[in-house]
Amino acid sequence: MFSPGKTKEKISKAYSEKKLMMAQQSLVKEMGLNKFTLAFQGDNEKRFMERYFYDSLLQVRISFFLVTILYGIFGILDNIVVSEYKHVFHLIRYVGVVPLLSFVLIFSFSEHFKKVWQLLLFVSFLVAGMGISIMTVLMPDNYLYYAGMMLIFFAGYFFIKLRFFYAFIAGWLTLLGYNVAALIIFNVDKITVLANDFFYISANLIGMFAAYHIEYYARRDFFLKQQLDRQKLHVEEINKGLEEKVKQRTRELELQNIKLEAAKNRAEQSDKLKSAFLANMSHEIRTPMNGIIGFANLLNETESKEEREEFVKIIVDNGNHLLNLINEIIDISKIEAGILELNLREFSLNELLDELHKFFLSDKNVMAKNLEVRCKKGLPDDQSVIIFDRTRLKQVLINLMNNACKFTEKGSVEVGYYLNAGQLILYVKDTGPGLDEEMQKYIFERFMTATIDSTPQQEGSGLGLAISKAFVNLFGGDIWIESKPGEGSIFYFNLMVENGAGKLFKDETYNTKYDMEYNWQDKVILVAEDVATNYLLVQKSLRKTGVKLIWAKNGREAVDECKKDQQIDLILMDIRMPIMNGLEATGIIKSIRKEVPIIAQTAYAMDGDRIRSLEAGCDDYVSKPIDLKSFVELIAKYIDK
Ligand code: ADP
């Protein structure tokens, strides 16, 4: 009866058998075996034979031991059944075969055996076979010795571990030897020889095919084990890689945690500072406002001219104070919004310092505390002409000088500058109270005064240093302090400026050659930078290399430049820019021109910017203030590929 279930079973069985056969065929191919000799290709054969030798050695010894004894013991049979050729039989056994087999057995303990073992086994098979052949030829009517021949085939093919291919040659040579001896030399009856050949050929065929399969499977096992070992190694390597990745990821996470913790602390601190600032601000604004409103009211009521003049002066003073405060807040807001522009022009730095010196000689703090005000100029007047934003630079110096005069009770205040490694370093030094390390960490933060927890002793919003720092950063420089409590303070800041002759100071003071070593005349760099001074700085830094620059003033312009079909070998990407920031621009550019390397320009100490820029796809970053040498070297790394 037709059963669909059974048919389905049959089909699926046939299908899986077919699959198995196909797998077998592809394995044979993969193994690269010579189908006739069963030898592997190349080094694998050497490795297999090495393995085969050690796996076989014990069996070789046991087989030779047994075969030698048996070959010897059969001499007893000669005594009983052989009469005429007994001495020839004994000669074959005890002078020929047994010594040879014994020698191989003993030699198997030598280290040289490995080199010739298969040859010796082959010779042994052949000699033992020939020995019996001669015996059977000499006594063709005695069938006992034909059984001996079978034993020899048996041992040669399966027992002594001779490789299939050699056993096959030895087996057929023995057969040939027997036929030659029987038919040509000793004229044995043809029917007897034919009958024997039937058996011998069968024995050879069986031995051959069986030995072939035994060796094939030994080789297949070897091959599969090799593959398994390789895969095991591969898995171990993957595991190792995974472990390493997990470790690395853990490290990264730990680092991120530390950063998050620091950010959280900063945010908390900033929050605290903001609240303190608001409280201060309210106080700061109310105080002058109280004065203005109070004295304005009084103005109506008083008749005395002196009193009126005095009240007007108080109102004007308070108004000025309020105006200062509002200006500071506006500056901070402008910086925060990124819309503060630098107004570059040529002026004499020495003149500016002289002006400040004069101005502070009549400062109320200086006069009240009788402070000495000094001014140290680092260059002769004719070389001190620079191109910069005079107003902003003056503002920073006034902030620092104001603080110095405000907080110093006795001694001196000094303003000055000098050149260092091609940079202009300006400083304001005082003999005031100084600041401990803890305070030094925070004074540049917005809304910070050293007296955050209490009512300020000195008037001040806590914005002066924050504004100064923001300005200096905007100039591409940095500001820092050296101070110890009780030993005064020095506030430094560095600037990369041009002098009047259109050269950086660097050229006169430092004769470095690094930028001349590069010739990038055929290269193009796209500079995405919103601040003109910073672009100018890049331009001047790279001018000797001959590189062509394209200036994009914001992220959108940078993307547009990249969309044009033009050569761009590298992009310098400022992160904070109006319209479209550097991170967003990088993302878009990398999606359209993946091959162009992008170097982010991040503000000094803004760790977050660096990480974010790399995440956005930037290849590297450079921190502002830029160190010229490493800046050019970094560009070379990408552009000189
Ligand atoms: P403020 O308007 O309060 O002066 P700043 O940002 O200019 O704000 O200064 C922050 C704080 O840093 C000041 O309140 C003061 O405690 C400290 N500080 C600034 N300059 C000096 C200085 N030269 N000597 C000692 N302390 C200073």
CSV table of N, CA, C and O and ligand atoms in Angstrom, one decimal, residues 403-404 406-407 430 433 435 443 448-450 460-465 489 491, ligand 1:
chain,number,residue,atom,x,y,z
A,403,ASN,N,42.4,93.5,40.0
A,403,ASN,CA,42.5,92.5,41.1
A,403,ASN,C,43.7,92.7,42.0
A,403,ASN,O,43.7,92.7,43.2
A,404,ALA,N,44.9,92.8,41.3
A,404,ALA,CA,46.1,92.9,42.0
A,404,ALA,C,46.1,94.1,43.0
A,404,ALA,O,46.5,94.0,44.1
A,406,LYS,N,43.4,95.6,44.1
A,406,LYS,CA,42.3,95.5,45.0
A,406,LYS,C,42.8,94.6,46.2
A,406,LYS,O,42.5,94.9,47.4
A,407,PHE,N,43.4,93.5,45.9
A,407,PHE,CA,43.7,92.5,46.9
A,407,PHE,C,45.1,92.7,47.6
A,407,PHE,O,45.3,92.1,48.7
A,430,ASP,N,51.8,90.5,41.8
A,430,ASP,CA,51.6,91.4,43.0
A,430,ASP,C,52.2,90.8,44.2
A,430,ASP,O,52.6,89.6,44.3
A,433,PRO,N,47.9,88.8,49.0
A,433,PRO,CA,47.7,87.6,49.9
A,433,PRO,C,48.0,86.3,49.3
A,433,PRO,O,48.2,85.3,50.0
A,435,LEU,N,47.0,82.9,46.8
A,435,LEU,CA,45.9,81.9,46.8
A,435,LEU,C,46.4,80.5,47.0
A,435,LEU,O,47.4,80.1,46.4
A,443,ILE,N,39.3,79.8,40.7
A,443,ILE,CA,39.1,81.2,40.5
A,443,ILE,C,38.8,81.6,39.1
A,443,ILE,O,38.2,82.7,38.8
A,448,MET,N,32.8,83.1,40.3
A,448,MET,CA,33.6,82.7,41.5
A,448,MET,C,34.3,83.8,42.1
A,448,MET,O,35.0,84.6,41.5
A,449,THR,N,34.2,83.9,43.4
A,449,THR,CA,35.1,84.8,44.2
A,449,THR,C,35.7,84.0,45.3
A,449,THR,O,35.1,82.9,45.6
A,450,ALA,N,36.8,84.4,45.7
A,450,ALA,CA,37.5,83.6,46.8
A,450,ALA,C,36.6,83.6,48.0
A,450,ALA,O,36.9,82.8,48.9
A,460,GLY,N,33.2,93.1,43.9
A,460,GLY,CA,33.5,92.3,42.7
A,460,GLY,C,32.5,91.3,42.5
A,460,GLY,O,31.8,90.8,43.4
A,461,SER,N,32.3,91.0,41.2
A,461,SER,CA,31.2,90.1,40.8
A,461,SER,C,31.7,88.6,40.7
A,461,SER,O,30.9,87.7,40.7
A,462,GLY,N,33.0,88.4,40.7
A,462,GLY,CA,33.5,87.1,40.5
A,462,GLY,C,33.5,86.7,39.0
A,462,GLY,O,33.6,85.6,38.7
A,463,LEU,N,33.4,87.7,38.2
A,463,LEU,CA,33.4,87.5,36.7
A,463,LEU,C,34.6,87.9,36.0
A,463,LEU,O,34.9,87.4,34.9
A,464,GLY,N,35.4,88.7,36.7
A,464,GLY,CA,36.6,89.3,36.0
A,464,GLY,C,37.5,88.2,35.5
A,464,GLY,O,37.9,88.3,34.3
A,465,LEU,N,38.0,87.3,36.3
A,465,LEU,CA,38.9,86.3,35.8
A,465,LEU,C,38.3,85.3,34.8
A,465,LEU,O,38.9,84.9,33.8
A,489,SER,N,50.9,86.8,44.1
A,489,SER,CA,50.5,86.0,42.9
A,489,SER,C,51.0,86.5,41.6
A,489,SER,O,51.3,87.7,41.5
A,491,PHE,N,49.8,86.3,37.6
A,491,PHE,CA,48.8,85.8,36.6
A,491,PHE,C,49.5,85.9,35.3
A,491,PHE,O,50.0,87.0,34.9
B,1,ADP,P1,36.2,89.6,41.4
B,1,ADP,O1,35.3,90.5,40.6
B,1,ADP,O2,35.6,89.1,42.6
B,1,ADP,O3,37.5,90.2,41.5
B,1,ADP,P2,37.6,87.8,39.7
B,1,ADP,O4,37.1,86.7,38.8
B,1,ADP,O5,38.4,88.9,39.1
B,1,ADP,O6,36.3,88.4,40.5
B,1,ADP,O7,38.4,87.1,40.9
B,1,ADP,C1,37.9,86.0,41.5
B,1,ADP,C2,38.5,85.8,42.9
B,1,ADP,O8,39.9,85.4,42.8
B,1,ADP,C3,38.5,87.1,43.6
B,1,ADP,O9,37.3,87.2,44.3
B,1,ADP,C4,39.7,86.9,44.6
B,1,ADP,O10,39.3,86.1,45.7
B,1,ADP,C5,40.6,86.0,43.8
B,1,ADP,N1,41.7,86.8,43.2
B,1,ADP,C6,41.8,87.4,42.0
B,1,ADP,N2,42.9,88.1,41.8
B,1,ADP,C7,43.6,88.0,43.0
B,1,ADP,C8,44.9,88.4,43.4
B,1,ADP,N3,45.7,89.2,42.6
B,1,ADP,N4,45.3,88.1,44.7
B,1,ADP,C9,44.5,87.4,45.5
B,1,ADP,N5,43.3,86.9,45.1
B,1,ADP,C10,42.9,87.2,43.9
